[in-house]
PDB file of C-alpha atoms and ligand atoms in Angstrom:
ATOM      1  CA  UNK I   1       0.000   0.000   0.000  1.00 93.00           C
ATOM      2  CA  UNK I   2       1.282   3.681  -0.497  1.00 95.00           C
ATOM      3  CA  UNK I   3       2.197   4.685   2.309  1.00 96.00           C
ATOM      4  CA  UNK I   4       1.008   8.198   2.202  1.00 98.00           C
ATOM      5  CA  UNK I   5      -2.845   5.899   2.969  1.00 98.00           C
ATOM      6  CA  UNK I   6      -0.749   3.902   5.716  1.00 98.00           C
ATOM      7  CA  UNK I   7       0.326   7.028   7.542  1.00 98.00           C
ATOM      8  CA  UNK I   8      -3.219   8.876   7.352  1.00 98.00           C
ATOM      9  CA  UNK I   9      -5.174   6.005   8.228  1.00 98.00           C
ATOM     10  CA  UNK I  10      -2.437   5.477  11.262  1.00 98.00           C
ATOM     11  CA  UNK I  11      -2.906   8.959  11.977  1.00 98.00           C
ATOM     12  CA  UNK I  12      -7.206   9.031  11.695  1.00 98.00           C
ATOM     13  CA  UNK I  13      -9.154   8.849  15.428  1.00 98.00           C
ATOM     14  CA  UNK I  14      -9.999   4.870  15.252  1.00 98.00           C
ATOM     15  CA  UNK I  15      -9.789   1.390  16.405  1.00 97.00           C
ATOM     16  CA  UNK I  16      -7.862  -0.256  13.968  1.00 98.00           C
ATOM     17  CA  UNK I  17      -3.744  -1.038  14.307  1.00 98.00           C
ATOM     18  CA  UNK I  18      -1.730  -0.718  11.356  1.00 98.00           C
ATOM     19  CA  UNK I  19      -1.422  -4.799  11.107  1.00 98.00           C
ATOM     20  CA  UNK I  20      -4.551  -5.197  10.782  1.00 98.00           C
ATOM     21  CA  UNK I  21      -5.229  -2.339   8.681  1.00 98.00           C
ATOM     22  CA  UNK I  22      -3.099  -3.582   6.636  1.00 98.00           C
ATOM     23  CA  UNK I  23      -4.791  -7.355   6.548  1.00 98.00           C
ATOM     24  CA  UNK I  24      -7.880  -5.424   5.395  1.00 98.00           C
ATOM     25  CA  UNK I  25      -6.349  -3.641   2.505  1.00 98.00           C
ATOM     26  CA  UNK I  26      -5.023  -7.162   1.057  1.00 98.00           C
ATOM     27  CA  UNK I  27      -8.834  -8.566   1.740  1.00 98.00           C
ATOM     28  CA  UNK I  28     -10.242  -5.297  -0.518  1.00 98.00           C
ATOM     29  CA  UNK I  29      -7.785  -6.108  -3.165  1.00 98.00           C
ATOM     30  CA  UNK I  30      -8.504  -9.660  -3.504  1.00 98.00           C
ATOM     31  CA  UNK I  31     -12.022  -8.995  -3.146  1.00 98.00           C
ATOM     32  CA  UNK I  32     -12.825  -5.913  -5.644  1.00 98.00           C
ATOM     33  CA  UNK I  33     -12.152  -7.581  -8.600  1.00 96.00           C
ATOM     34  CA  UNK I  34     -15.690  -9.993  -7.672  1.00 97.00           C
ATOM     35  CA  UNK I  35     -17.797  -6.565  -6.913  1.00 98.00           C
ATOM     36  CA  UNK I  36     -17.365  -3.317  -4.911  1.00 98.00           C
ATOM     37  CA  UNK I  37     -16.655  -3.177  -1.057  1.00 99.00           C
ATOM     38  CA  UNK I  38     -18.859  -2.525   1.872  1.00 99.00           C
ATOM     39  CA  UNK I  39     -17.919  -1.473   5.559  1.00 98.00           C
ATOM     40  CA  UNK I  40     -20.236  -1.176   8.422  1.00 99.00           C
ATOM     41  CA  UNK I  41     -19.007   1.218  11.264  1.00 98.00           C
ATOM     42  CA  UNK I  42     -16.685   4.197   9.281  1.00 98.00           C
ATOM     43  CA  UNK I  43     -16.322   6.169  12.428  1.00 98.00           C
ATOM     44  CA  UNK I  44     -13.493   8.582  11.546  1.00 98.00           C
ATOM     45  CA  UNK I  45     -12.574   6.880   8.187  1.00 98.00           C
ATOM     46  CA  UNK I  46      -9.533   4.972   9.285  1.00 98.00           C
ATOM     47  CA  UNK I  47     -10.926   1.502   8.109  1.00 99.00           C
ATOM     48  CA  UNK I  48     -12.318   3.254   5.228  1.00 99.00           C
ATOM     49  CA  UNK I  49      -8.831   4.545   4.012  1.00 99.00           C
ATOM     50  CA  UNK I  50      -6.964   1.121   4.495  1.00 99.00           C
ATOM     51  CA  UNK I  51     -10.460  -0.198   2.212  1.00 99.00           C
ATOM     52  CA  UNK I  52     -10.391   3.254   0.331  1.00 98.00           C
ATOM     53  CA  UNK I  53      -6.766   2.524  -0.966  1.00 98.00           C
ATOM     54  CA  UNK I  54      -7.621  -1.132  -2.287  1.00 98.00           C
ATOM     55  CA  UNK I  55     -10.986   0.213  -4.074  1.00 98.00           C
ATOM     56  CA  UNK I  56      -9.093   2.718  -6.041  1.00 98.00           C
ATOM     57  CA  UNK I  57      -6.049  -0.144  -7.144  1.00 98.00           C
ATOM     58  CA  UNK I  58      -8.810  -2.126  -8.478  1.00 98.00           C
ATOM     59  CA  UNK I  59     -11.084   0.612  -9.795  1.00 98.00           C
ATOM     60  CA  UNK I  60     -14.065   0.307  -7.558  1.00 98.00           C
ATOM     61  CA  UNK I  61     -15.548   1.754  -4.962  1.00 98.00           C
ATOM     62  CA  UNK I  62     -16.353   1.190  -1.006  1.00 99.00           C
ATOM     63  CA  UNK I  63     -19.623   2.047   0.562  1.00 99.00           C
ATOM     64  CA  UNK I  64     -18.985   3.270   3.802  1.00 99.00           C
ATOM     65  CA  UNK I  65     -21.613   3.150   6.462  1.00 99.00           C
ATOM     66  CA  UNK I  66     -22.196   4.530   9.439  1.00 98.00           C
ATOM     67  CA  UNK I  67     -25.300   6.616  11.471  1.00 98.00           C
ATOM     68  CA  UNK I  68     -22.495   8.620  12.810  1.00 98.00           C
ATOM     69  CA  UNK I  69     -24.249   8.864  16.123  1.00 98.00           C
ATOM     70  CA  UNK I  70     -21.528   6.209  17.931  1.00 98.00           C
ATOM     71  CA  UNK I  71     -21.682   2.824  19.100  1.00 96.00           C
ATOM     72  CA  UNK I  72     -22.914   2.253  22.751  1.00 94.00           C
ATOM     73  CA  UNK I  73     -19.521   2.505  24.237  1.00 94.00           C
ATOM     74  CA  UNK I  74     -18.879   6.116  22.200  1.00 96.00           C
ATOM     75  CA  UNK I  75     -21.505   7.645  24.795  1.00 97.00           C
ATOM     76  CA  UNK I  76     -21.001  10.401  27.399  1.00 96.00           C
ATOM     77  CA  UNK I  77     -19.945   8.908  30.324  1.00 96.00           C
ATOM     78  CA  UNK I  78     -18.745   5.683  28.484  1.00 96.00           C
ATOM     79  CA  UNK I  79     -15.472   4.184  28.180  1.00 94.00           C
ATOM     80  CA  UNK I  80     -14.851   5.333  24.599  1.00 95.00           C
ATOM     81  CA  UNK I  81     -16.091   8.182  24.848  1.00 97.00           C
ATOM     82  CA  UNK I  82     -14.058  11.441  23.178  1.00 97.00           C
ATOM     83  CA  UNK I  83     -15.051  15.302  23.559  1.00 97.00           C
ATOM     84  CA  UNK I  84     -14.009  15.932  20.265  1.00 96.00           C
ATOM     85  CA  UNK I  85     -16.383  14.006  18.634  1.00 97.00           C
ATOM     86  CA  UNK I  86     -19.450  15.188  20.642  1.00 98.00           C
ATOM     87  CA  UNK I  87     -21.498  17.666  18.758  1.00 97.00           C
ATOM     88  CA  UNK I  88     -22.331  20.686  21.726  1.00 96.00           C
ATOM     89  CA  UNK I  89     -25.048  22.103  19.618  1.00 96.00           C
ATOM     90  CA  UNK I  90     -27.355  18.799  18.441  1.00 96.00           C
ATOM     91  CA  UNK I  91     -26.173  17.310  22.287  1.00 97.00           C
ATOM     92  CA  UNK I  92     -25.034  14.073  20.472  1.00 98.00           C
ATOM     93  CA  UNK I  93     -21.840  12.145  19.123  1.00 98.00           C
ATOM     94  CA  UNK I  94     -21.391  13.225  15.396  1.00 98.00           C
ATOM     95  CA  UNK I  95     -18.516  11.646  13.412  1.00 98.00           C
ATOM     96  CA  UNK I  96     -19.381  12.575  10.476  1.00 98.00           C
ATOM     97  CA  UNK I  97     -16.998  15.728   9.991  1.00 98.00           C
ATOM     98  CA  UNK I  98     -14.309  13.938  11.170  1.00 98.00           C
ATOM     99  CA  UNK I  99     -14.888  10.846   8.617  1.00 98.00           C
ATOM    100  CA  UNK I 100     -15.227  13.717   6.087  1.00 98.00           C
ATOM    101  CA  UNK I 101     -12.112  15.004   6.716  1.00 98.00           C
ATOM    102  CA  UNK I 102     -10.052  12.034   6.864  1.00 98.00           C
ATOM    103  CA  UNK I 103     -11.111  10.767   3.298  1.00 98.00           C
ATOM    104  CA  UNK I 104     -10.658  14.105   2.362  1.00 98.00           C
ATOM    105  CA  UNK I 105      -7.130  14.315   3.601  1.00 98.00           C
ATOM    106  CA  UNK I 106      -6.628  10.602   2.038  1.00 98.00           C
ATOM    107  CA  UNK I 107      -7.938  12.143  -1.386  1.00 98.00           C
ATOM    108  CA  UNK I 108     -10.053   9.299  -1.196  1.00 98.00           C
ATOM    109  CA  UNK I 109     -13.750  10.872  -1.436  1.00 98.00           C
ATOM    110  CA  UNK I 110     -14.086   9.636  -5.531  1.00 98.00           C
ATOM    111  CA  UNK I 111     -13.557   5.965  -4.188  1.00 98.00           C
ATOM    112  CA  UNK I 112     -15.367   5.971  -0.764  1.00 99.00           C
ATOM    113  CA  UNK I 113     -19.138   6.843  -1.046  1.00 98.00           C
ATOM    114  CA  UNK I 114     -20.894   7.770   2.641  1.00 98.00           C
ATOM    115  CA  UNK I 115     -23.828   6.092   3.399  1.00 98.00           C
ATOM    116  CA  UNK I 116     -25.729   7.899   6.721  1.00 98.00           C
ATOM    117  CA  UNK I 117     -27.962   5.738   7.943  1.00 98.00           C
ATOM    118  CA  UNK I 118     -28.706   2.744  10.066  1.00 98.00           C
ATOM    119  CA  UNK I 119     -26.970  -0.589   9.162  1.00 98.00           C
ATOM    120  CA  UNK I 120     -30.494  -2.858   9.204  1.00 98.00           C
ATOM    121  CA  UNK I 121     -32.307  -0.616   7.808  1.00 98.00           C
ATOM    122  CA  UNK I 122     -30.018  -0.072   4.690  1.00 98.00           C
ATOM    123  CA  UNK I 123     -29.273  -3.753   4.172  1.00 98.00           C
ATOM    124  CA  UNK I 124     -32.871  -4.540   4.061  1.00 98.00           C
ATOM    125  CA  UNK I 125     -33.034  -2.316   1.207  1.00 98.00           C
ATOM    126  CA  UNK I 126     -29.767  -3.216  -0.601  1.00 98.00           C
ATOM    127  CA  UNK I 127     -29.754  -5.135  -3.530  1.00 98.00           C
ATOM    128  CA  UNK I 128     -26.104  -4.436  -5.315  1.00 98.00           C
ATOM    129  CA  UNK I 129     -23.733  -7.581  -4.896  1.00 98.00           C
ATOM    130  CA  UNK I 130     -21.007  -6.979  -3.196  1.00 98.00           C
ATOM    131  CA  UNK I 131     -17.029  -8.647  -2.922  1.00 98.00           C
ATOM    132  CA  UNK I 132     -16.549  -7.509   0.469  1.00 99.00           C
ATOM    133  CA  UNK I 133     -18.417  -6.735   3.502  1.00 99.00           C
ATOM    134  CA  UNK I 134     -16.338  -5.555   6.357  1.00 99.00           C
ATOM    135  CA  UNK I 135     -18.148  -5.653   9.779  1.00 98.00           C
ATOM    136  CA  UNK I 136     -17.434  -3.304  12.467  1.00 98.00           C
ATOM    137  CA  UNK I 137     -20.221  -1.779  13.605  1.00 98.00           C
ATOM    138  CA  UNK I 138     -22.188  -1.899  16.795  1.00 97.00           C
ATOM    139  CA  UNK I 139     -20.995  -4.724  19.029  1.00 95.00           C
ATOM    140  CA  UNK I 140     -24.152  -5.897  21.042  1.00 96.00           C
ATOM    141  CA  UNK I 141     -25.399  -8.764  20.250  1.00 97.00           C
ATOM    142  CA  UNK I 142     -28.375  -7.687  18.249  1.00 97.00           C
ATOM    143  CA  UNK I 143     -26.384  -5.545  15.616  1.00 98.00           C
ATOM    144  CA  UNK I 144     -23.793  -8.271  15.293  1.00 98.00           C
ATOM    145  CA  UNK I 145     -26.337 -10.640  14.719  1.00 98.00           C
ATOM    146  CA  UNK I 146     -28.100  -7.858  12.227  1.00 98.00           C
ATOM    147  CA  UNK I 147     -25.302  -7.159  10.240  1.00 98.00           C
ATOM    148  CA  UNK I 148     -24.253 -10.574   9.675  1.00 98.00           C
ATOM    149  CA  UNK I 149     -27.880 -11.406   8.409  1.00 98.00           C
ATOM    150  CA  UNK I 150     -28.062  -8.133   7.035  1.00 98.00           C
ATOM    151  CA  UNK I 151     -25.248  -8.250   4.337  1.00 98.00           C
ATOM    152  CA  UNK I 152     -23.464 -11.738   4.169  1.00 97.00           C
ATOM    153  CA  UNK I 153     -26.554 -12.725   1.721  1.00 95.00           C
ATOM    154  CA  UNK I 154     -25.460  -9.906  -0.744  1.00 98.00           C
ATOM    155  CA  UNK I 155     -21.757 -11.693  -1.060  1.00 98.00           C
ATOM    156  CA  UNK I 156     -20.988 -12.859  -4.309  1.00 97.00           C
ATOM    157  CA  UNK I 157     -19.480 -16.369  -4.431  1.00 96.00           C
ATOM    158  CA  UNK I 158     -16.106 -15.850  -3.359  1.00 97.00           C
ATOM    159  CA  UNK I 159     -16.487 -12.923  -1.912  1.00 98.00           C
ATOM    160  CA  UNK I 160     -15.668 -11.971   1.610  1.00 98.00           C
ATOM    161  CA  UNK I 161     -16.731 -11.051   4.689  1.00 98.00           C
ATOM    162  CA  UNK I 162     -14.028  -9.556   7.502  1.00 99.00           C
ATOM    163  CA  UNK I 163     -15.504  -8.774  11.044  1.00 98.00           C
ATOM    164  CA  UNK I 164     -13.313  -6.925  12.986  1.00 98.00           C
ATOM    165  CA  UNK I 165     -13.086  -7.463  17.503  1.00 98.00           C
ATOM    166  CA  UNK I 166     -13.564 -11.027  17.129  1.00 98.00           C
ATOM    167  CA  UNK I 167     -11.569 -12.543  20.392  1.00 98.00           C
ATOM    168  CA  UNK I 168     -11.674 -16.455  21.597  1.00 94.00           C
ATOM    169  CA  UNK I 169     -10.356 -15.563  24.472  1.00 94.00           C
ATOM    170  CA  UNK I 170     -13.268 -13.606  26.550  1.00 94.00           C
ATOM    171  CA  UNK I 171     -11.277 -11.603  28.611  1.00 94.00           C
ATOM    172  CA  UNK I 172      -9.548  -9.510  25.559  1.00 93.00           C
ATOM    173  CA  UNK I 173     -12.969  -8.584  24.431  1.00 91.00           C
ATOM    174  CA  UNK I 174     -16.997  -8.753  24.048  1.00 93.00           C
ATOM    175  CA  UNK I 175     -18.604 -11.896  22.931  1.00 96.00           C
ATOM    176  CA  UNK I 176     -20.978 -10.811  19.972  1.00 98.00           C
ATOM    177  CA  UNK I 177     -18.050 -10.147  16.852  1.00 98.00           C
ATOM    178  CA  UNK I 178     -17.230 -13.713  17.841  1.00 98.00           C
ATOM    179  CA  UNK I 179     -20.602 -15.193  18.514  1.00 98.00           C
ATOM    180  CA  UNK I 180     -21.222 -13.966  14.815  1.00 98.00           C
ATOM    181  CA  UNK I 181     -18.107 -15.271  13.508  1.00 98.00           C
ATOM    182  CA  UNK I 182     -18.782 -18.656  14.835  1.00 98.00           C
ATOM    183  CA  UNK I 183     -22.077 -18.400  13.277  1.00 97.00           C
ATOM    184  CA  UNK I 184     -21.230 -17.671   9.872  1.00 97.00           C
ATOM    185  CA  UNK I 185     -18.549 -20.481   9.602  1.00 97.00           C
ATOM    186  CA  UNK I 186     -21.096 -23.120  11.531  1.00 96.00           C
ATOM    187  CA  UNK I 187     -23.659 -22.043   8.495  1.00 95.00           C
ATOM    188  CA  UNK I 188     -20.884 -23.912   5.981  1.00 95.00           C
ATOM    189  CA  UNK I 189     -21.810 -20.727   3.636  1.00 96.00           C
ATOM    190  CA  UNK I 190     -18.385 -19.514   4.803  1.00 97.00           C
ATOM    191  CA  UNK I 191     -14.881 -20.885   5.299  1.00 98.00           C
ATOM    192  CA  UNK I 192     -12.178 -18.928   7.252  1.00 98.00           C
ATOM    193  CA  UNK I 193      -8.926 -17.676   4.939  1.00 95.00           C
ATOM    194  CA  UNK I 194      -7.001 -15.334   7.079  1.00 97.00           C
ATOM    195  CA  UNK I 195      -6.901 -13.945  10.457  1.00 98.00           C
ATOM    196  CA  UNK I 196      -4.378 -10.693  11.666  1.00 98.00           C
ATOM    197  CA  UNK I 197      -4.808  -9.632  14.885  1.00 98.00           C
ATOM    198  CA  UNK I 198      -8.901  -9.401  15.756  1.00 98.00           C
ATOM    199  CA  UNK I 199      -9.492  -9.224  12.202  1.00 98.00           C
ATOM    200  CA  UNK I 200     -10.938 -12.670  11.022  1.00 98.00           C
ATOM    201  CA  UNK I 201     -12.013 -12.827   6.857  1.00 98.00           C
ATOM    202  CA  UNK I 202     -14.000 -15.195   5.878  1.00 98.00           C
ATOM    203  CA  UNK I 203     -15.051 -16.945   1.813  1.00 98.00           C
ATOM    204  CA  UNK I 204     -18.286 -17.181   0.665  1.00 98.00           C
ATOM    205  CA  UNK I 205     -18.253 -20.826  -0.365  1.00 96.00           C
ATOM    206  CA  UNK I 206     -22.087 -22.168  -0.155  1.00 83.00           C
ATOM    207  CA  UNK I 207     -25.545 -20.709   0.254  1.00 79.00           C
ATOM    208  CA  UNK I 208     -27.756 -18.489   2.238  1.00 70.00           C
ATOM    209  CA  UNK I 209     -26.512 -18.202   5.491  1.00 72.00           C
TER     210      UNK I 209
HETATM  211  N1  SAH E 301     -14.063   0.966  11.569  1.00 50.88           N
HETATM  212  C1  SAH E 301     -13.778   2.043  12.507  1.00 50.88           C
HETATM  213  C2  SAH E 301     -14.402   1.866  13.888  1.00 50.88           C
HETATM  214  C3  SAH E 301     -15.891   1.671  13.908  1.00 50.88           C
HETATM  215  S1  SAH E 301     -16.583   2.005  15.510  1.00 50.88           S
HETATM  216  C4  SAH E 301     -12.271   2.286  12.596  1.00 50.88           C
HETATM  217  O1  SAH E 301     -11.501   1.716  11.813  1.00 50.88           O
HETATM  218  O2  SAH E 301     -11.847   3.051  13.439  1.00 50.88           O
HETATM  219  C5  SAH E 301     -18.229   1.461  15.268  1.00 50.88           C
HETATM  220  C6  SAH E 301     -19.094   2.403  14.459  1.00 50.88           C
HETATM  221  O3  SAH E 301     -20.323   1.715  14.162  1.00 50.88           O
HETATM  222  C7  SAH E 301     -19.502   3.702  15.168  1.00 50.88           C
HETATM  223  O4  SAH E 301     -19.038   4.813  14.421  1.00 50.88           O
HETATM  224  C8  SAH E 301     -21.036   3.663  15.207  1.00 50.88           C
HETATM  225  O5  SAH E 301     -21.665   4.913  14.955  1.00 50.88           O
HETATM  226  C9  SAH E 301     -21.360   2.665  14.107  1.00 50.88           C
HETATM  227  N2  SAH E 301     -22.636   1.969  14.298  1.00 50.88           N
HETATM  228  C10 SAH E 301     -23.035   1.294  15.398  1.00 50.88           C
HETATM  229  N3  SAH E 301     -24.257   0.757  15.213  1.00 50.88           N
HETATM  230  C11 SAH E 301     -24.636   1.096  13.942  1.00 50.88           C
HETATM  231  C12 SAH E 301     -25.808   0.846  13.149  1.00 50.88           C
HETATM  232  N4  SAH E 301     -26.817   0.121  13.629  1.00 50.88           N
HETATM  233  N5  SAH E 301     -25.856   1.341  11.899  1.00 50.88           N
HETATM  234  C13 SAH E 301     -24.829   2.091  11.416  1.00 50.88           C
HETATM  235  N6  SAH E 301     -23.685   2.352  12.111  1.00 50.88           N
HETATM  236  C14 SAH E 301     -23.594   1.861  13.357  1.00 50.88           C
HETATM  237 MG1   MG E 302     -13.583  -2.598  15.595  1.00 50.88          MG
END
């Protein structure tokens, strides 16, 4: 990857380590050339640039979605929760300037398309196949559960999907990236290919999940 995207995604407010970041660019790049790429959970764009940069190799694009409004844990009073990413005026966690900005700064924003919205709600209505879904959005157990039902079904055959915070051990992390991970593989619609880190990416090898 070029390392001008390494050093702004390293550089973007995030969850994501340059290892794995890096993991997920060589997913996008295998992936792209079956259909565009999808994340769930952009935050401040740093997934989205290690994603962005592997779109643009391969001439496609990544859908990057997000409500902007935080995950549970991005709340006042939470444990990841950052001033500088609460909006005074609305009273609620915006991170959609800051995503903005990043992609902007990556010179990214022909290859990364924002989608605002809720992750159910716009997989119920999707209908584009896709080479990649990455999953990293809400981690309680219902939006795991929704995302993986949501979008695995619009994987082409040998596509992927990467889910990101998935830990078998349970005191590294929460249970539901895993619980979802399991889930997918015990469906036989997917086979694991490569894990970095908490990043696990998975083939689409059968049917609907
Ligand atoms: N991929 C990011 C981190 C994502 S944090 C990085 O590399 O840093 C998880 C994100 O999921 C948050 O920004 C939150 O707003 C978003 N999110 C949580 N639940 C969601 C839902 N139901 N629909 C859309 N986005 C959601
Ligand atoms: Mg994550």
């Amino acid at each position: 990857m070029d390392r001008r995207y390494a050093q702004i995604a390293e550089e973007a407010k995030g969850f994501m380590p340059p290892d794995e970041g890096a993991a997920l660019y060589a997913a996008g790049l295998a992936a792209a050339a079956r259909g565009p790429l999808l994340e769930v959970g952009s935050f401040c764009g740093k997934s989205s640039v290690y994603l962005g940069a592997a779109a643009r190799e391969r001439g496609t694009v990544l859908f990057s979605l997000d409500h902007h409004r935080g995950s549970e844990e991005h709340q006042p009073g939470e444990e990841y929760f950052d001033a500088e990413i609460f909006d005074e005026r609305s009273g609620r966690v915006d991170t959609l300037p800051c995503f903005l900005a990043t992609i902007a700064r990556a010179q990214l924003e022909e290859v990364i398309v924002p989608l605002v919205g809720d992750s159910a709600a716009v997989a119920a209505a999707w209908s584009l196949p896709l080479g990649l879904a990455f999953i990293d959005g809400g981690h309680s157990e219902e939006a795991a559960r929704a995302d993986l039902a949501g979008w695995a079904d619009h994987i082409v055959p040998e596509g992927l999907v990467a889910i990101h915070d998935v830990f078998e051990d349970p005191s590294m992390g929460g249970r539901p990236p895993y619980n979802i991970f399991r889930s997918a593989l015990g469906s036989g619609a997917f086979v694991e290919c490569s894990a970095q880190g908490s990043l696990r990416v998975l083939e689409r090898v059968g049917d609907r999940i």
